[in-house]
Coordinates of N, CA and C in Angstrom, one line a residue:
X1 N 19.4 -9.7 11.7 CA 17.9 -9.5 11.9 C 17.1 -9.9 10.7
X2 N 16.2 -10.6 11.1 CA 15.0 -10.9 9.9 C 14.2 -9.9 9.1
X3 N 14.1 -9.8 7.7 CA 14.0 -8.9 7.3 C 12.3 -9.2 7.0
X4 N 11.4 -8.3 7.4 CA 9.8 -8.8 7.1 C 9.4 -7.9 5.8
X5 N 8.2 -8.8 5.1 CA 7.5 -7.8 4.1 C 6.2 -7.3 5.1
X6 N 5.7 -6.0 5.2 CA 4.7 -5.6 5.9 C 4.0 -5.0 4.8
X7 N 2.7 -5.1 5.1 CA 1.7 -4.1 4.4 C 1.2 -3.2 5.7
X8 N 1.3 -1.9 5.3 CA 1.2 -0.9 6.5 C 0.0 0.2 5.7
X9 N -0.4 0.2 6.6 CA -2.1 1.3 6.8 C -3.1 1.4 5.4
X10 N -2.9 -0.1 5.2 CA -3.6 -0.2 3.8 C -5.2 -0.1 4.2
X11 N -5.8 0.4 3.2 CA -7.4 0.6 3.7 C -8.2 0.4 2.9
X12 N -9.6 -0.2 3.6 CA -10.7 -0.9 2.8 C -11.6 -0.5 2.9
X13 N -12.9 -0.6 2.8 CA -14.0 0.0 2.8 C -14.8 -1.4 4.0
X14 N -15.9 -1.6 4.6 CA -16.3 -2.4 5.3 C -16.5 -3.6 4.7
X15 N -17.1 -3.6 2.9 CA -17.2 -4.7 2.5 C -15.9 -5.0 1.9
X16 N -15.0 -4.9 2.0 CA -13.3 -5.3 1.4 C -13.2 -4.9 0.3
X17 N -13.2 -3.7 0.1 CA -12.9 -3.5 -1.3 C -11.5 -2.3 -1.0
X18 N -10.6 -2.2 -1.4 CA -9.9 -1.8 -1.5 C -9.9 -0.2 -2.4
X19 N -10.0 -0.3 -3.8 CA -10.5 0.9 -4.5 C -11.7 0.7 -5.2
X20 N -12.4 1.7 -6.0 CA -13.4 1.9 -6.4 C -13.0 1.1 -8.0
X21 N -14.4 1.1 -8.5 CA -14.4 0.7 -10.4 C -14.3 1.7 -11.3
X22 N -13.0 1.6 -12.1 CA -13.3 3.0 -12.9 C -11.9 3.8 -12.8
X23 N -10.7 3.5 -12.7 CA -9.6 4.3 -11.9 C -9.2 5.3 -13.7
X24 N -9.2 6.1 -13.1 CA -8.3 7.1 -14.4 C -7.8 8.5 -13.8
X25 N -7.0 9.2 -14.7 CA -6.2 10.3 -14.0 C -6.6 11.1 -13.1
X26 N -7.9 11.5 -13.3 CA -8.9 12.4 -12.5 C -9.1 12.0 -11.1
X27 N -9.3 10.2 -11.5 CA -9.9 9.5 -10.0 C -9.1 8.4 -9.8
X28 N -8.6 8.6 -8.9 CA -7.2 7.5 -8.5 C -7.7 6.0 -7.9
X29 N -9.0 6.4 -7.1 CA -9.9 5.3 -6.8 C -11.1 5.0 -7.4
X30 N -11.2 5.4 -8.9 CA -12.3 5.2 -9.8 C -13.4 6.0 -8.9
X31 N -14.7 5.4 -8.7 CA -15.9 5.7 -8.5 C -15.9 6.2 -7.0
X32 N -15.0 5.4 -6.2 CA -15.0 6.1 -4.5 C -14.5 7.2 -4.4
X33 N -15.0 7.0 -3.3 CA -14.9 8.7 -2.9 C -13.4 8.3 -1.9
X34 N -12.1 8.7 -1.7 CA -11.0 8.6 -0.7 C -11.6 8.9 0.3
X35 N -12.4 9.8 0.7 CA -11.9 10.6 1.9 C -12.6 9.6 2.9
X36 N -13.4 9.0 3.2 CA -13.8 8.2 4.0 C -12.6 7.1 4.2
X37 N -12.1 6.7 3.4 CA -11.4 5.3 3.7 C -10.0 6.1 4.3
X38 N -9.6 7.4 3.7 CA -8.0 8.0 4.2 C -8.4 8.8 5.6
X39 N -9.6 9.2 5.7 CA -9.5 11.2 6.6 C -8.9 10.8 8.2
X40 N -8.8 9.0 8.4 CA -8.2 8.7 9.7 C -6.7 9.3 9.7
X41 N -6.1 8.6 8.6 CA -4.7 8.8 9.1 C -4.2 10.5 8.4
X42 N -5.0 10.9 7.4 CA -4.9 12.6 7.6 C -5.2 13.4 8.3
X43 N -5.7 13.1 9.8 CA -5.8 13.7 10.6 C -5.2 13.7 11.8
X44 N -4.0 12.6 11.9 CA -2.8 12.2 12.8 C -2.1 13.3 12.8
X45 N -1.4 13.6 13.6 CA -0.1 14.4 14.1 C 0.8 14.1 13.1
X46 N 1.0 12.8 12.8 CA 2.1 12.3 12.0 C 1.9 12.1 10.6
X47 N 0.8 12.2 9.8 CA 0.4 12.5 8.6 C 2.0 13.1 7.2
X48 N 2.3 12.0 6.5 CA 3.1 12.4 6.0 C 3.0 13.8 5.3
X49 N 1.7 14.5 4.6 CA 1.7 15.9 4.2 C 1.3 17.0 5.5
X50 N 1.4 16.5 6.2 CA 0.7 17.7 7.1 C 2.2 18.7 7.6
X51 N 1.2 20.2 6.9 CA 1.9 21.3 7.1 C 2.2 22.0 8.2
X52 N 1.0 21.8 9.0 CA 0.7 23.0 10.5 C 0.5 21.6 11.6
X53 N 1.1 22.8 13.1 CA 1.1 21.7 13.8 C -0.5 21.6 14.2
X54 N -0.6 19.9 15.1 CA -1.6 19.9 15.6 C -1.8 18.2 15.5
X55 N -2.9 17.9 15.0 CA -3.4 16.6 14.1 C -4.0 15.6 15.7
X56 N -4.3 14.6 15.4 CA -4.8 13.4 16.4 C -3.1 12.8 17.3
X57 N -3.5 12.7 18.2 CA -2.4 11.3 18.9 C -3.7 9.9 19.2
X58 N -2.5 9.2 20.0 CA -3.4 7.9 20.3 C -3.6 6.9 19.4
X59 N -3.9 6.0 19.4 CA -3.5 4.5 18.2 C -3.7 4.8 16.6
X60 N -4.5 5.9 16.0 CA -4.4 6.0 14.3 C -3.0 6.6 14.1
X61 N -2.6 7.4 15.1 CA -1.0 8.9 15.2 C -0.2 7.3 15.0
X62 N -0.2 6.3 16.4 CA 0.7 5.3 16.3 C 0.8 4.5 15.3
X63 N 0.1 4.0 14.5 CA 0.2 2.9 13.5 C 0.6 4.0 11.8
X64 N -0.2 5.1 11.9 CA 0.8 6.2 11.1 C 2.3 6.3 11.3
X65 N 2.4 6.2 12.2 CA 4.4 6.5 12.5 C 4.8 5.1 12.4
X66 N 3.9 3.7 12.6 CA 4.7 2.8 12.5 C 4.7 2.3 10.8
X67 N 4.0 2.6 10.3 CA 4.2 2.7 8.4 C 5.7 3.1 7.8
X68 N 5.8 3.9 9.1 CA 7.4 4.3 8.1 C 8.7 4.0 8.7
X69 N 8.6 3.1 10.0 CA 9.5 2.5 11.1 C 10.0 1.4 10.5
X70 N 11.7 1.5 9.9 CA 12.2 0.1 9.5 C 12.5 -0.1 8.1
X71 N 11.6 0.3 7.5 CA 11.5 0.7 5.9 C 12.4 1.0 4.9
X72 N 13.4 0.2 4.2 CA 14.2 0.3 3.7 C 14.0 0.3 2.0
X73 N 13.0 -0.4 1.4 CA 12.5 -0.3 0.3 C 9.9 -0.8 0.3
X74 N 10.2 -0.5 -1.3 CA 8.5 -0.5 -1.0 C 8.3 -0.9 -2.6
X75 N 7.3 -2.2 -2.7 CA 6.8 -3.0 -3.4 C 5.3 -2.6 -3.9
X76 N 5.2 -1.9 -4.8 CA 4.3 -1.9 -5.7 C 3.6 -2.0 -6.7
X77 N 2.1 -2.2 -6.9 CA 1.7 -2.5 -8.3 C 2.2 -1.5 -9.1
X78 N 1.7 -1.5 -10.7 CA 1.8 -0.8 -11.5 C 0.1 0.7 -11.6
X79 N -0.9 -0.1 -11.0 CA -2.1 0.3 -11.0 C -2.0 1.3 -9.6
X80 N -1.0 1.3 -8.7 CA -1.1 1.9 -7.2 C 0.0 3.5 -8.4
X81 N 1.2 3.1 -8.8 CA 2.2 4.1 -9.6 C 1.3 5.1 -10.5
X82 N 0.1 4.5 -11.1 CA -0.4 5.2 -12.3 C -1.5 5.0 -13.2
X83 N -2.3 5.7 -14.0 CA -3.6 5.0 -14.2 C -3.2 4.5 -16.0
X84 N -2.0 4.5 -16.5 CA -2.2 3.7 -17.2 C -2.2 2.6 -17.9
X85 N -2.3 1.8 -19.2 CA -2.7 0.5 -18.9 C -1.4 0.3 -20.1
X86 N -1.3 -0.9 -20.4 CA -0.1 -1.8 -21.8 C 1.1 -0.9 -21.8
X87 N 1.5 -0.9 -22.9 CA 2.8 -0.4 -23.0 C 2.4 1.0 -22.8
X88 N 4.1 1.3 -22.7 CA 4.3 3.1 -22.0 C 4.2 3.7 -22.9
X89 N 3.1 4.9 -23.6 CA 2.7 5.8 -24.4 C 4.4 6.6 -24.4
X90 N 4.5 7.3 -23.2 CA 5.7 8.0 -22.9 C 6.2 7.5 -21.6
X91 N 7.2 8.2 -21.4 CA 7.7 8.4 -20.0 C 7.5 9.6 -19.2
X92 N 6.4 10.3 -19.5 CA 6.6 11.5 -18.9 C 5.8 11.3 -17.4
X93 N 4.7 10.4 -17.3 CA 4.4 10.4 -15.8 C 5.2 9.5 -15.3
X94 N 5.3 9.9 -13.9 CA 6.4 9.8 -12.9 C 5.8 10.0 -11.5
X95 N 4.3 9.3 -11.8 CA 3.5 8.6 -10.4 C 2.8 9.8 -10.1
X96 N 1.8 9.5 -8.7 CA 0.7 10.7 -8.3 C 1.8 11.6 -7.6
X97 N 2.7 11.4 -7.0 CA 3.4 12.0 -5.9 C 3.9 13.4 -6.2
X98 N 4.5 13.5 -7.0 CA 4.9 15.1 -7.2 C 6.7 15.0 -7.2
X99 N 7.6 16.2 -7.2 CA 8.5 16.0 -7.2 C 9.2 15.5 -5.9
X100 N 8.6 15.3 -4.8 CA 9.3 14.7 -3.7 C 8.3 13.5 -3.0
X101 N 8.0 12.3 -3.9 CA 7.5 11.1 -3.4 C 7.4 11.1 -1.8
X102 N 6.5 10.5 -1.3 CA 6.8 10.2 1.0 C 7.7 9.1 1.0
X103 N 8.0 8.6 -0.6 CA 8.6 7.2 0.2 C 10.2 7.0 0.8
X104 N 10.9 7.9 -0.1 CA 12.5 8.1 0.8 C 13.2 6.8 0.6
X105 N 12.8 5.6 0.0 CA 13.6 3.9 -0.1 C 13.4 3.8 -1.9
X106 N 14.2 2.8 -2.3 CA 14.2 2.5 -3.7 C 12.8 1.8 -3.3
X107 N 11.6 2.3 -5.0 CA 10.1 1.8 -4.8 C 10.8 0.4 -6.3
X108 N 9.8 -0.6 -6.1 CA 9.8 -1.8 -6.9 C 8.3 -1.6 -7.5
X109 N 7.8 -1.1 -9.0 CA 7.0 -1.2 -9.5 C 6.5 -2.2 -10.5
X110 N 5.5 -3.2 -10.0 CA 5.8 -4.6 -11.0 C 5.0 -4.1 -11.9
X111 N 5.5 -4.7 -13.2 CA 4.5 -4.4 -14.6 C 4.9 -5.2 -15.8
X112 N 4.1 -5.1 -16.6 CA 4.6 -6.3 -17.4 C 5.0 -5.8 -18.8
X113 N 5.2 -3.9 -18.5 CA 6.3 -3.3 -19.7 C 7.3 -2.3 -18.6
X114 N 8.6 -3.1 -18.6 CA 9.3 -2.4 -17.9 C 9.7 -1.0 -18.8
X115 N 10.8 0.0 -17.6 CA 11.0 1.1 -18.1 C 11.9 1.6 -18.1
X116 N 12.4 2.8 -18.4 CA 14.2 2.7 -17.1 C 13.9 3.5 -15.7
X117 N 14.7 2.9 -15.0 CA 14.9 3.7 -13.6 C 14.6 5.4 -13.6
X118 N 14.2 6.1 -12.6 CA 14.4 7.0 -12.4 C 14.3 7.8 -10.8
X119 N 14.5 8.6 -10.4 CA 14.8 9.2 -9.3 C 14.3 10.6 -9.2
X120 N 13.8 10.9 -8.1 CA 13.1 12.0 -7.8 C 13.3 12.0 -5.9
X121 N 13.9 13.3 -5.9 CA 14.4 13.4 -4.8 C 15.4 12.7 -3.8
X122 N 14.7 11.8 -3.0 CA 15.9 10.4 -2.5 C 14.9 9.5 -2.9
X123 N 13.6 9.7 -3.9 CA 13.2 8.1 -4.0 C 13.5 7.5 -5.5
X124 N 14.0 6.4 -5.8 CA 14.0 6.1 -7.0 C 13.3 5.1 -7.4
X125 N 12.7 4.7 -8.6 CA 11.7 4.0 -8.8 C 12.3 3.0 -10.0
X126 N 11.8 1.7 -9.7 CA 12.4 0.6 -10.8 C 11.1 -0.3 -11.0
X127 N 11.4 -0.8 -12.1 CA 9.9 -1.1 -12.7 C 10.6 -2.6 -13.0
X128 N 10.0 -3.6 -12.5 CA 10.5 -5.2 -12.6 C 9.2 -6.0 -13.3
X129 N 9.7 -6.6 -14.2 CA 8.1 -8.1 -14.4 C 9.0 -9.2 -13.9
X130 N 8.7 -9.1 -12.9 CA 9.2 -10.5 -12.5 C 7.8 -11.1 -11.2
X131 N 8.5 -12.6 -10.6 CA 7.3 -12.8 -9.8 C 7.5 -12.6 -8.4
X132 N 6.5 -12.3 -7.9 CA 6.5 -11.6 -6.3 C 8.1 -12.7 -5.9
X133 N 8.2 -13.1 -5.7 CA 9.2 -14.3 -5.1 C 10.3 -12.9 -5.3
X134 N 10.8 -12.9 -6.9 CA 11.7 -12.3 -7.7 C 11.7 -10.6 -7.2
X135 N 10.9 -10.6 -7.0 CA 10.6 -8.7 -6.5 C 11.0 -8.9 -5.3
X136 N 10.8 -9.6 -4.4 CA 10.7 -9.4 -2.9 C 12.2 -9.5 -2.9
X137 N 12.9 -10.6 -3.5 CA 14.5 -10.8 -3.5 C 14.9 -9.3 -3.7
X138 N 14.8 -8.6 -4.6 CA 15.3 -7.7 -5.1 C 15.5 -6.3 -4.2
X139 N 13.8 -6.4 -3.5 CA 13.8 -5.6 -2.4 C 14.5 -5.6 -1.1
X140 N 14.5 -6.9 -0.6 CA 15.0 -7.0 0.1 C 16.8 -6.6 0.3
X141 N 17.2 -6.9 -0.9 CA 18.6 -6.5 -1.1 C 19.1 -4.9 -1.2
X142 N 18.0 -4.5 -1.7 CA 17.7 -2.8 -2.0 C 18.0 -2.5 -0.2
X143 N 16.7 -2.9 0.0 CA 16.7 -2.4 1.7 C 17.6 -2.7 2.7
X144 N 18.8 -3.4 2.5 CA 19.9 -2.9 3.2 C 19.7 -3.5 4.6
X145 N 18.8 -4.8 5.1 CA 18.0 -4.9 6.3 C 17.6 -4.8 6.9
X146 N 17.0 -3.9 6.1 CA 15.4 -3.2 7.1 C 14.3 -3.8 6.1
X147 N 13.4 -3.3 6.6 CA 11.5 -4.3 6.1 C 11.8 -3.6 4.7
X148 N 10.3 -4.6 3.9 CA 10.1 -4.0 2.6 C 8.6 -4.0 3.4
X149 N 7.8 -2.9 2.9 CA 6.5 -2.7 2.8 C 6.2 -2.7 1.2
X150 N 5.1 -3.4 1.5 CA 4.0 -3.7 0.1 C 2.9 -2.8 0.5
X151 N 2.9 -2.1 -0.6 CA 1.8 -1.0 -0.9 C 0.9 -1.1 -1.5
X152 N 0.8 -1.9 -2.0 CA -0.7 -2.2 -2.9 C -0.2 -2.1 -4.3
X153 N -1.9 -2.1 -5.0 CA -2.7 -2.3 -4.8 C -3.3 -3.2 -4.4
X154 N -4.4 -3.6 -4.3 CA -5.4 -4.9 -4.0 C -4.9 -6.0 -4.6
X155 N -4.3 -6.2 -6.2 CA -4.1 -7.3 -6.8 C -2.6 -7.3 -6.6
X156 N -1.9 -6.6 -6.3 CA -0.8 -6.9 -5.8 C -0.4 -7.6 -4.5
X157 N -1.1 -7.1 -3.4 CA -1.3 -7.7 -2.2 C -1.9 -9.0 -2.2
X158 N -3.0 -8.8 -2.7 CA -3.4 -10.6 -2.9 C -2.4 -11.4 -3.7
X159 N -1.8 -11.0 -4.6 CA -0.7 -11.7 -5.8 C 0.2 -12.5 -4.3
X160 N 0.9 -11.3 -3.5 CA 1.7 -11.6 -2.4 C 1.3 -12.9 -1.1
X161 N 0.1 -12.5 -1.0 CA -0.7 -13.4 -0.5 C -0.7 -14.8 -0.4
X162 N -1.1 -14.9 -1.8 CA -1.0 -15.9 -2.6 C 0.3 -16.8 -2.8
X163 N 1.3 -16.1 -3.1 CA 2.4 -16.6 -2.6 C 3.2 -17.1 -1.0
X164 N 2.4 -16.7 -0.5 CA 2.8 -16.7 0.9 C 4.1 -16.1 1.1
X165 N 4.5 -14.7 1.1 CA 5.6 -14.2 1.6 C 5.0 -12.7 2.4
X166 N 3.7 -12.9 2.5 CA 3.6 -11.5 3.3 C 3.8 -11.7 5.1
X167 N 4.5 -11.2 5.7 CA 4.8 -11.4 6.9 C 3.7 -10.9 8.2
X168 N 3.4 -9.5 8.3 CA 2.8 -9.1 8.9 C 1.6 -7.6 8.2
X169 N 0.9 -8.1 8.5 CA -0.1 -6.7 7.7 C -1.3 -5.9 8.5
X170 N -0.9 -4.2 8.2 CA -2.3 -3.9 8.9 C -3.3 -3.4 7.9
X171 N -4.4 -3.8 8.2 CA -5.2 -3.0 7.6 C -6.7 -2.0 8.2
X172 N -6.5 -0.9 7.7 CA -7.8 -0.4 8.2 C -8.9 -0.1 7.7
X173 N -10.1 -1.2 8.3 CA -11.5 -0.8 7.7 C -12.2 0.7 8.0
X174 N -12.6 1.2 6.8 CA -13.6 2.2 7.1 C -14.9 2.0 7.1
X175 N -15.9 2.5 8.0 CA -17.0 2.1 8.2 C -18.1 2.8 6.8
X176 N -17.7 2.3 5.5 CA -18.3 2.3 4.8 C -18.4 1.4 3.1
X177 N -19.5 1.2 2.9 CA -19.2 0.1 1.3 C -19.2 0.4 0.0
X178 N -18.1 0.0 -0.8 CA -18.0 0.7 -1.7 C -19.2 -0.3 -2.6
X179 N -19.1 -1.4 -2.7 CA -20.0 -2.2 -3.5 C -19.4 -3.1 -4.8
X180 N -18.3 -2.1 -5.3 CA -17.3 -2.9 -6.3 C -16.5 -1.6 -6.7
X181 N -15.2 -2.2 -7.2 CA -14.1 -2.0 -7.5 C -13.3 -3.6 -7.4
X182 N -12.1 -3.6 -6.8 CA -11.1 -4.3 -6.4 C -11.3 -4.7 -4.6
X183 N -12.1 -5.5 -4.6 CA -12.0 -6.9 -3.9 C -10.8 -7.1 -3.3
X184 N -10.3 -6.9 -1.7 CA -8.6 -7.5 -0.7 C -9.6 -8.9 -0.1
X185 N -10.9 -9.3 0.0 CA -11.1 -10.2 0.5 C -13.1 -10.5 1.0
X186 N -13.1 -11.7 1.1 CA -14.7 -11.7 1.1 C -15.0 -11.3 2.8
X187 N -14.0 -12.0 3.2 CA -13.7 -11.7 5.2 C -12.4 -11.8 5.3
X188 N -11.8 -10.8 6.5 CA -10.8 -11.2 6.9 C -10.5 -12.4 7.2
X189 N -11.5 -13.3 8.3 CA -11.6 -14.6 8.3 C -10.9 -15.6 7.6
X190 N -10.8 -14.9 6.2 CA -10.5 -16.3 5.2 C -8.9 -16.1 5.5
X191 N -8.4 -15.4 6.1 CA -7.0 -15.5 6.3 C -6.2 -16.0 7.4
X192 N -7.3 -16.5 8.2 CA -7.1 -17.4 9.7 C -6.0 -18.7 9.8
X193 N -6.3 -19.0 8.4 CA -5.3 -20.5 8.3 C -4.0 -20.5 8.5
X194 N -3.6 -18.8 8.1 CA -2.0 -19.1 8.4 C -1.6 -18.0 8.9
X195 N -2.6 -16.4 10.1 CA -2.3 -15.5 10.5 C -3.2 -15.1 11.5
X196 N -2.3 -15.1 12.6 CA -3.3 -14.3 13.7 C -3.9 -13.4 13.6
X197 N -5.3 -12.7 14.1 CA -5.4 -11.6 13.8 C -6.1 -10.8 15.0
X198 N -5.8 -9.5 15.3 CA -6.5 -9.0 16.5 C -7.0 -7.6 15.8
X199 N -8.2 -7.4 16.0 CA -9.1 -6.5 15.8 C -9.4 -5.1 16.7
X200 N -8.9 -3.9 16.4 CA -9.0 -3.0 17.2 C -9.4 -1.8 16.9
X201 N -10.5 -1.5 17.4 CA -11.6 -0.1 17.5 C -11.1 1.2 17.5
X202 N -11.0 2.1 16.9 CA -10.9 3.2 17.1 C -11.4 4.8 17.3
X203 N -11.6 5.7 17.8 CA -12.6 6.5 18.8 C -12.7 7.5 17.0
X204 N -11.7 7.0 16.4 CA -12.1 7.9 15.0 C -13.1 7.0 14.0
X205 N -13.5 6.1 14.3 CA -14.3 5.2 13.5 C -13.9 4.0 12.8
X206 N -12.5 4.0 12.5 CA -11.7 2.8 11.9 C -12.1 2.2 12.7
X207 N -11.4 0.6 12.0 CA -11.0 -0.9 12.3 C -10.1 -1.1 12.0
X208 N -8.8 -1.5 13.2 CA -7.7 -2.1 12.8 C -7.5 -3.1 12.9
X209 N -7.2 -4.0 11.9 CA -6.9 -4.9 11.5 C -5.4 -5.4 11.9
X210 N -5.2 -6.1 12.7 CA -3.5 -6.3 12.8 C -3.3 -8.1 12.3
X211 N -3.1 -8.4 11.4 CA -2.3 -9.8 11.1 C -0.5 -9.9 11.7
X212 N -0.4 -11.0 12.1 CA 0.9 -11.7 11.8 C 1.2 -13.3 11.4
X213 N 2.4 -13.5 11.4 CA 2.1 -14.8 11.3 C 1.9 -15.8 11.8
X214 N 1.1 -17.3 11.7 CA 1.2 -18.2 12.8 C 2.9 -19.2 13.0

């Protein structure tokens, strides 16, 4: 079986901006506010923290459950792991997540001061400078045959982009503008040349974005 890179339930603001300007420990998306661009898929049935039963079904529930369908490892920036910047002061942070990460697959964090490995729970985390080409090899071999998902951030995903190895991607617009931060694109449009795309409405106010390849 073909092993794809997916970006799954990445989310933007209406003018493409991915996160806000300004990211530091306090504010994970600088200046934005989350809750507009996330409160869709925290309010699914299938919400990876959700404690009590209940939540939404119907297509935001479905594309929530399909983020974690297949998933054998997960590709991310160093700016998605943590807010800080050059070499490692310490090693004491060990990401936003807490002692049991959602991710459950070895994560690939690119950066350009590696670290050593470490593990938390069943997820363990490796820190590579190498180039998307080189990461995606690595992941893929991690993942055992199942998908690698790319997680972001924005400059990672575009890095991926750019290279042409991203396979299929969803993204969801929220009906609101951040104005600046980090920029995923001027229009979807501009990604027509080499991915289909079908656009799809939802009764919670998203826009799903579904790419694949041509």
């Amino acid at each position: 079986m073909t092993q794809s890179l997916r970006v799954q339930c990445f989310n933007v603001s209406r003018d493409g901006f991915g996160t806000g300007e300004g990211q530091s420990l306090e504010r994970p998306f600088g200046h934005a506010d989350p809750t507009p661009l996330f409160s869709w898929r925290a309010a699914t049935a299938s919400f990876v923290y959700r404690t009590e039963p209940g939540g939404s079904r119907g297509l935001d529930d479905y594309l929530t459950r399909d983020a974690e369908c297949n998933i054998g490892a997960e590709i991310m920036g160093r700016n998605k792991f943590g807010p800080q910047r050059g070499p490692w002061e310490n090693h004491d942070w060990q990401g936003w997540w807490g002692d049991n990460p959602p991710f459950h697959t070895p994560v690939f964090v690119l950066t350009h001061h590696v670290r050593p490995s470490f593990t938390l729970a069943d997820t363990t985390f490796h820190f590579l400078d190498a180039s998307p080409a080189e990461a995606l090899a690595q992941a893929k071999q991690a993942a055992d045959g199942r998908d690698v998902r790319l997680g972001g951030g924005v400059a990672t995903i575009r890095e991926f982009l750019e290279a042409d190895l991203v396979d299929t991607m969803h993204i969801a617009v929220a009906p609101v503008d951040l104005e600046r931060g980090e920029r995923l694109w001027d229009s979807p449009d501009d990604l027509l040349d080499r991915f289909h795309l079908e656009s799809v409405p939802s009764t919670s106010g998203i826009t799903h974005l579904l790419f694949w390849r041509r």
